[in-house]
Coordinates of N, CA and C in Angstrom, one line a residue:
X177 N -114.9 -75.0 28.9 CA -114.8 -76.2 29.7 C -115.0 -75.8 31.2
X178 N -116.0 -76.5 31.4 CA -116.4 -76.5 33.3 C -115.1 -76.6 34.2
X179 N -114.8 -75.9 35.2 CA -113.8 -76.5 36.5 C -114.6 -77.6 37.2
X180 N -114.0 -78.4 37.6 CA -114.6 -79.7 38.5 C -114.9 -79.1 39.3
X181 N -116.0 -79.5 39.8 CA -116.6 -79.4 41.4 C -115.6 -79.4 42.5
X182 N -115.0 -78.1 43.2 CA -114.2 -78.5 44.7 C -115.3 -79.1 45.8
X183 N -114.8 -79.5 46.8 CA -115.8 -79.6 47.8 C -114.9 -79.5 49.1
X184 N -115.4 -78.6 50.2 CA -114.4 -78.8 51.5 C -114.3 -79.9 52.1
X185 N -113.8 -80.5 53.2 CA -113.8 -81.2 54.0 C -115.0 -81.9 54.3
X186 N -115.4 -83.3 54.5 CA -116.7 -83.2 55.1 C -116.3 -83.5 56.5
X187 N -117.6 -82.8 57.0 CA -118.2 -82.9 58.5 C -116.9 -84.1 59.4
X188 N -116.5 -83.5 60.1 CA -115.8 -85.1 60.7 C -116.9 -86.1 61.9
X189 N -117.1 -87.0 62.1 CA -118.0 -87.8 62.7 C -117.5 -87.9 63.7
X190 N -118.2 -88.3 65.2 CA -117.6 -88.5 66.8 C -116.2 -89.6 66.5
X191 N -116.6 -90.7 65.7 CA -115.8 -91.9 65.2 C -114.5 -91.0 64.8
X192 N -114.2 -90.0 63.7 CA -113.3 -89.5 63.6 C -112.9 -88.8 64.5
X193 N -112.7 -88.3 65.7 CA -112.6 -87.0 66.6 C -111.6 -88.3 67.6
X194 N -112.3 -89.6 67.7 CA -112.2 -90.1 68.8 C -111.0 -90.9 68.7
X195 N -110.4 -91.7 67.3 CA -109.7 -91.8 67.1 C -108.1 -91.9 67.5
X196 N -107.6 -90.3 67.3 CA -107.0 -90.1 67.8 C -106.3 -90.5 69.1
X197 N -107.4 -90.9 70.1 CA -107.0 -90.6 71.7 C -107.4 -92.3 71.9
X198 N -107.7 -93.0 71.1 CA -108.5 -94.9 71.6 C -107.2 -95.2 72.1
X199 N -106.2 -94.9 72.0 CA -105.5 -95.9 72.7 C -105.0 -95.7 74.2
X200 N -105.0 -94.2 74.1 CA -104.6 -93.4 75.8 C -105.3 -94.0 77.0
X201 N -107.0 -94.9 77.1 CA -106.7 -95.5 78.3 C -106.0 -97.1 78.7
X202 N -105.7 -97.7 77.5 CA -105.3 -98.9 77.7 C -103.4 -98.1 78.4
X203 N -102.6 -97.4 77.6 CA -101.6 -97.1 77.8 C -101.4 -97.1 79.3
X204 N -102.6 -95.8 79.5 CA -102.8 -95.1 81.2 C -103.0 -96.4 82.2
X205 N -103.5 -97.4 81.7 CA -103.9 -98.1 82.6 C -102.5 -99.4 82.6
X206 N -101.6 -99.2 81.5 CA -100.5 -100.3 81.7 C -99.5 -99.6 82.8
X207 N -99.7 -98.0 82.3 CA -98.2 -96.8 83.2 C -99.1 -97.3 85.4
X208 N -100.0 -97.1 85.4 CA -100.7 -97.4 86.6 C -99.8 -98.7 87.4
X209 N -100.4 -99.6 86.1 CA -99.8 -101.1 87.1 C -98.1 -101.1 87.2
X210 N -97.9 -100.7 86.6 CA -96.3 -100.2 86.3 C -95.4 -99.4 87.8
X211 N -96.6 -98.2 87.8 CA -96.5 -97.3 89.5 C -96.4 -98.2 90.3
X212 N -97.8 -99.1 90.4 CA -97.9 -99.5 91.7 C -96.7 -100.5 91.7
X213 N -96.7 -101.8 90.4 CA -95.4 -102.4 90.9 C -93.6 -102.0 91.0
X214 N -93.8 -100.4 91.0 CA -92.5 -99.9 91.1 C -92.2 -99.1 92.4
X215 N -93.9 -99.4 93.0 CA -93.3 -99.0 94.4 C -93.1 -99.8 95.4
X216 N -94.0 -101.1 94.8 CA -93.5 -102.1 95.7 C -91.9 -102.4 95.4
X217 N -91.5 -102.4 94.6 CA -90.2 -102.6 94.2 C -89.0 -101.7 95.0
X218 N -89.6 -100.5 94.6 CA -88.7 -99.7 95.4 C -88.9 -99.8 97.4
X219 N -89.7 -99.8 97.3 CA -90.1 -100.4 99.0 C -89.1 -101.5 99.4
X220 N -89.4 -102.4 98.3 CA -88.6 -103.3 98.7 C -87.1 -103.8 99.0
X221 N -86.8 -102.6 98.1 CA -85.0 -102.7 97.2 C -84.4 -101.3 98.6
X222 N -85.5 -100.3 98.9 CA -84.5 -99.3 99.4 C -85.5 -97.9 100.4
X223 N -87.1 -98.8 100.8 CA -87.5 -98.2 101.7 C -88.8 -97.2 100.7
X224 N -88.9 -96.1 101.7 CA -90.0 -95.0 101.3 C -89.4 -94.0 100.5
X225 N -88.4 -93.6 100.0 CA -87.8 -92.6 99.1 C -87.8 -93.4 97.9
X226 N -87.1 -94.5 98.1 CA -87.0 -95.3 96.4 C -88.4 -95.5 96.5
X227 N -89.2 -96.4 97.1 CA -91.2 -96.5 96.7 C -91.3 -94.9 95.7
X228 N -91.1 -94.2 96.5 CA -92.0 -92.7 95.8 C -91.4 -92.5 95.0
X229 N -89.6 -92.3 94.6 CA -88.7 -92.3 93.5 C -89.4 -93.1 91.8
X230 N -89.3 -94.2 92.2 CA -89.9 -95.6 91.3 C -91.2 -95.0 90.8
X231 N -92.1 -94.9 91.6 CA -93.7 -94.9 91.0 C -93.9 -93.1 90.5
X232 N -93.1 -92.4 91.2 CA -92.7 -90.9 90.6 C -92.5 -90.8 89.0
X233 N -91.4 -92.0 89.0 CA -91.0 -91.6 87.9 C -91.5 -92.3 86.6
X234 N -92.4 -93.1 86.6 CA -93.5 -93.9 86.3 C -94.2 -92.6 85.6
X235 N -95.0 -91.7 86.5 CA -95.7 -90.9 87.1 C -95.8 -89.7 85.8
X236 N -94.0 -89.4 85.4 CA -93.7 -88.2 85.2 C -93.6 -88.5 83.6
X237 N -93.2 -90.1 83.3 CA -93.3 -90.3 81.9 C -94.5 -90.4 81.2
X238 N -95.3 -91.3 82.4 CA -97.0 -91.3 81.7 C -97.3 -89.4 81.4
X239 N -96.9 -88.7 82.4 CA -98.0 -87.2 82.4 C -97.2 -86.8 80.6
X240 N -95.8 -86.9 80.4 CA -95.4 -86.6 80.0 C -96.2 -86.7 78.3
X241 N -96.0 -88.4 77.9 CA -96.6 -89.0 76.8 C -98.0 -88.6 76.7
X242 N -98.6 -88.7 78.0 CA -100.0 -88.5 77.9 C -100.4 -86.7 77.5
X243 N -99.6 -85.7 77.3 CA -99.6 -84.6 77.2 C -99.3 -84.5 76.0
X244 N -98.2 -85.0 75.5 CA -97.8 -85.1 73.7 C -98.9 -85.6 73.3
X245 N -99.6 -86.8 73.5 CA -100.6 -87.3 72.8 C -102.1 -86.4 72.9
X246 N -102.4 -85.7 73.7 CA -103.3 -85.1 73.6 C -102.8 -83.7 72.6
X247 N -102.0 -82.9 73.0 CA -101.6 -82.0 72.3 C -101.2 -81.7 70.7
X248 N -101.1 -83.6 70.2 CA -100.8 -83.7 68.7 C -102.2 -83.9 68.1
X249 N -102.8 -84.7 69.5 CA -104.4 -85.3 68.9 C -104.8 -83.9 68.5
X250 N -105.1 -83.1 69.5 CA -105.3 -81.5 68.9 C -105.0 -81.0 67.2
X251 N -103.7 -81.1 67.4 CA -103.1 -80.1 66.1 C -103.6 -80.7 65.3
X252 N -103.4 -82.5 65.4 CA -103.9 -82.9 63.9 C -105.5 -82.9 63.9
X253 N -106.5 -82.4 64.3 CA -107.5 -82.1 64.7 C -107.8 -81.1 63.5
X254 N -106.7 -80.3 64.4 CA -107.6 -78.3 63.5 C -106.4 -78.4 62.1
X255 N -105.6 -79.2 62.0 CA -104.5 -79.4 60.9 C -103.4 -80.6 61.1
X256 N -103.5 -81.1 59.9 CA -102.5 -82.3 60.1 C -100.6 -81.3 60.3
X257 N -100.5 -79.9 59.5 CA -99.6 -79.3 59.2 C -98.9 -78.7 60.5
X258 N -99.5 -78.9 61.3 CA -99.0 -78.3 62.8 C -98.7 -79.4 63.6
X259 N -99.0 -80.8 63.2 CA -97.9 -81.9 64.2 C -97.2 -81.7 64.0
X260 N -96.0 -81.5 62.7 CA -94.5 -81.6 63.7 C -94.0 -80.1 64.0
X261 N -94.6 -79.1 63.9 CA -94.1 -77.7 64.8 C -94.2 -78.0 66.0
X262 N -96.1 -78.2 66.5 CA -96.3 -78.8 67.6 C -95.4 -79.8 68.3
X263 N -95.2 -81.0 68.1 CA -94.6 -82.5 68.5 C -93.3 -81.2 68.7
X264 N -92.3 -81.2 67.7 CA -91.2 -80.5 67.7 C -91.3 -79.5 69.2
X265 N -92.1 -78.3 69.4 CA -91.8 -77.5 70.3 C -91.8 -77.9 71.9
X266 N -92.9 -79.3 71.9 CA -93.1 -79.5 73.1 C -92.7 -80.7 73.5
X267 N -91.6 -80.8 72.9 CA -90.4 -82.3 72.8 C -89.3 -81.2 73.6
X268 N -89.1 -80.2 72.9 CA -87.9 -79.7 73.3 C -88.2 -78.7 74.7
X269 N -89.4 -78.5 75.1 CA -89.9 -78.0 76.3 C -90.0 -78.4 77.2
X270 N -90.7 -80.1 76.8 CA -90.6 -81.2 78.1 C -89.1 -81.9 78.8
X271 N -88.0 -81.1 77.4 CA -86.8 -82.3 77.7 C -85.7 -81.4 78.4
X272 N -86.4 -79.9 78.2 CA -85.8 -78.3 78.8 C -86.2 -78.8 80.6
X273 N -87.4 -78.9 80.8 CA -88.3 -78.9 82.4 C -88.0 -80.2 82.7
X274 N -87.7 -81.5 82.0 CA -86.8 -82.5 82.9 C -85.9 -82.2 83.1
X275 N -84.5 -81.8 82.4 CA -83.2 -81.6 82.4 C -83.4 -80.2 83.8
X276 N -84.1 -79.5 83.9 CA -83.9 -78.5 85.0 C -84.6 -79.4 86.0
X277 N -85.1 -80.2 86.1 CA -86.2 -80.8 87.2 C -85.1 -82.1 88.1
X278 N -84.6 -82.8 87.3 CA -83.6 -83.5 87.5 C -82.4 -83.2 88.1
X279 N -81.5 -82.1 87.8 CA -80.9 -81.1 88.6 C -81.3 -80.6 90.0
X280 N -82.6 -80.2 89.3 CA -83.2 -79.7 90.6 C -83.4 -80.6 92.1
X281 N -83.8 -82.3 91.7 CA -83.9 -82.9 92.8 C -82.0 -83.5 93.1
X282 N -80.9 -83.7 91.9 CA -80.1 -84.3 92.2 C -79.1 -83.5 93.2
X283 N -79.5 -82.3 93.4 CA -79.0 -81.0 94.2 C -79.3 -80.8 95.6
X284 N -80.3 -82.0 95.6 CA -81.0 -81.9 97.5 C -80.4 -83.4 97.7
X285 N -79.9 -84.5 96.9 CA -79.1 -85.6 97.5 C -80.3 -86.1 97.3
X286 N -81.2 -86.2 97.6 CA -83.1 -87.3 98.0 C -82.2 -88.7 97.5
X287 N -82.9 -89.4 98.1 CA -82.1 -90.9 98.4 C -83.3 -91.7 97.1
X288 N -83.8 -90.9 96.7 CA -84.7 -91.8 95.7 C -84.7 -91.3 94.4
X289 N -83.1 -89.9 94.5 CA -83.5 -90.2 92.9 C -82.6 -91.0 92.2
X290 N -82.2 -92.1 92.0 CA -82.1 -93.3 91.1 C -82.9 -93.8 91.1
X291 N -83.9 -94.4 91.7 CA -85.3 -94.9 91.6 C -86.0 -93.6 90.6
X292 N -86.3 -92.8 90.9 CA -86.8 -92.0 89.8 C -86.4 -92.0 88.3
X293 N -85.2 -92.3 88.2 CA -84.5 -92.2 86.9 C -84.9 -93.8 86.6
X294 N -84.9 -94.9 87.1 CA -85.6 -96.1 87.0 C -86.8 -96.3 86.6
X295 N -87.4 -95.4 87.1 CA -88.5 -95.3 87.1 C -89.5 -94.9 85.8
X296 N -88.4 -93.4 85.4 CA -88.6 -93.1 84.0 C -88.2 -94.0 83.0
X297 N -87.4 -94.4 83.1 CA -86.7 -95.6 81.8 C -87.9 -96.4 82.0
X298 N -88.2 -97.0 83.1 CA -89.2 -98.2 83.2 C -90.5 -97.6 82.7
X299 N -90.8 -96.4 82.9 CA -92.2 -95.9 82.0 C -92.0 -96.0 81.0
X300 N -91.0 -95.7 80.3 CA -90.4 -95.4 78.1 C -90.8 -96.6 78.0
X301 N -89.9 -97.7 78.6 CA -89.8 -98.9 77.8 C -91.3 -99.5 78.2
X302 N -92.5 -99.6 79.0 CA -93.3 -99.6 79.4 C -94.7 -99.2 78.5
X303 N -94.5 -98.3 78.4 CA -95.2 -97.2 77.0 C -95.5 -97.5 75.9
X304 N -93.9 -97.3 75.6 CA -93.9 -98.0 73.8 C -94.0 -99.3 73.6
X305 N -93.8 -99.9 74.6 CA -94.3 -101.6 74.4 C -95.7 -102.0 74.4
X306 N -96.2 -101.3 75.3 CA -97.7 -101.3 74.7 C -98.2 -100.4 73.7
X307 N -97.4 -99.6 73.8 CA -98.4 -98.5 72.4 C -97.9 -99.5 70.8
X308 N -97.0 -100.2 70.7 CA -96.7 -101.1 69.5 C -97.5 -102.0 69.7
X309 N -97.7 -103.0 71.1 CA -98.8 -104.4 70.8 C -100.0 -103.6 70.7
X310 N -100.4 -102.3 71.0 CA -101.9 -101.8 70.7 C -101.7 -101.9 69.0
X311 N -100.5 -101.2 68.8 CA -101.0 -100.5 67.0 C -100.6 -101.7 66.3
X312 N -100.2 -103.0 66.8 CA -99.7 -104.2 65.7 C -101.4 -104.9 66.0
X313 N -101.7 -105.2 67.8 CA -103.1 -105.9 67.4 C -104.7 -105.3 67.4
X314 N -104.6 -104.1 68.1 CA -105.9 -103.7 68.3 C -106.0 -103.2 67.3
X315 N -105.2 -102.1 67.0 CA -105.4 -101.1 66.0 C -105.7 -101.6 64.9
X316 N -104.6 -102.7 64.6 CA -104.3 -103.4 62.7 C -105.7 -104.9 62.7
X317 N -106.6 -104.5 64.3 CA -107.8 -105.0 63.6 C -108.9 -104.3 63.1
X318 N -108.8 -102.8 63.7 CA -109.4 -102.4 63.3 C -109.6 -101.3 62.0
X319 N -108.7 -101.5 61.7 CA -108.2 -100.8 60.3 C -108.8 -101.4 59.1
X320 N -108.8 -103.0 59.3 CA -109.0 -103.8 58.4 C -110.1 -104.0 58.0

C-alpha cells in the first residue's frame, strides 16, 4: 500500500504576509488623535508638563502595542510555535523597561508624571477598544 502524498506548505501570497499587520494603521491613527487630544487636555488641566505627560504616555503605549504586534506578526510568519515564547518574553521585557522607566521619571518629581500614567491607561483602554470594533466589524467582514 502506497503512503499518501505529503506536500509542504504552499507558497504564502502578499494577501497572506499582509494580514497580519491590516489593522496597525487604523489602531496608529486612533493612539494619534488620542495624543493630540491628551495634550490639549493636559494643557488645559495643568500647563506644559501634564500636555507632554498625557500625549507621552499615549506615545509609549502605542510604541509599545505597536512593537508586540509587529514582533508576533513576525514569529507567526516564520512559525505559529514561537508566538507565545515570543508574546511571553517581550511582555515581560516591556513590563521590566516600564517599571524601571517609571521609577526613573517618579525620582526627578517632573510635574507631569500623573498625566503620563493617564495617559498610558488612556492609550490601553484606547487600543483595545478599537482593536475589538476592528475585529468585531472590519475583520468579521472580511472573514466572511
Amino acid at each position: 500500500m502506497a503512503e499518501p502524498e505529503v506536500r509542504g506548505p504552499a507558497a504564502p501570497t502578499a494577501d497572506d504576509r499582509r494580514w497580519r499587520l491590516r489593522h496597525l494603521p487604523v489602531l496608529l491613527a486612533a493612539s494619534g488623535l488620542l495624543a493630540a487630544a491628551a495634550a490639549v487636555a493636559g494643557a488645559l488641566a495643568g500647563g506644559t508638563d501634564a500636555a507632554l505627560g498625557a500625549a507621552l504616555g499615549v506615545a509609549v503605549t502605542a510604541a509599545s502595542y505597536t512593537l508586540t504586534t509587529v514582533v508576533l506578526a513576525w514569529a507567526d510568519s516564520v512559525n505559529p510555535q514561537l508566538v507565545l515564547p515570543f508574546g511571553l518574553g517581550l511582555y515581560a521585557a516591556k513590563f521590566t523597561l516600564l517599571g524601571v522607566v517609571m521609577v526613573g521619571v517618579a525620582s526627578t518629581g517632573w510635574a507631569g508624571l500623573i498625566p503620563l500614567c493617564l495617559g498610558i491607561a488612556a492609550g490601553v483602554v484606547v487600543w483595545t477598544g478599537v482593536h475589538i470594533w476592528w475585529l468585531t466589524t472590519v475583520h468579521a467582514r472580511r472573514s466572511v
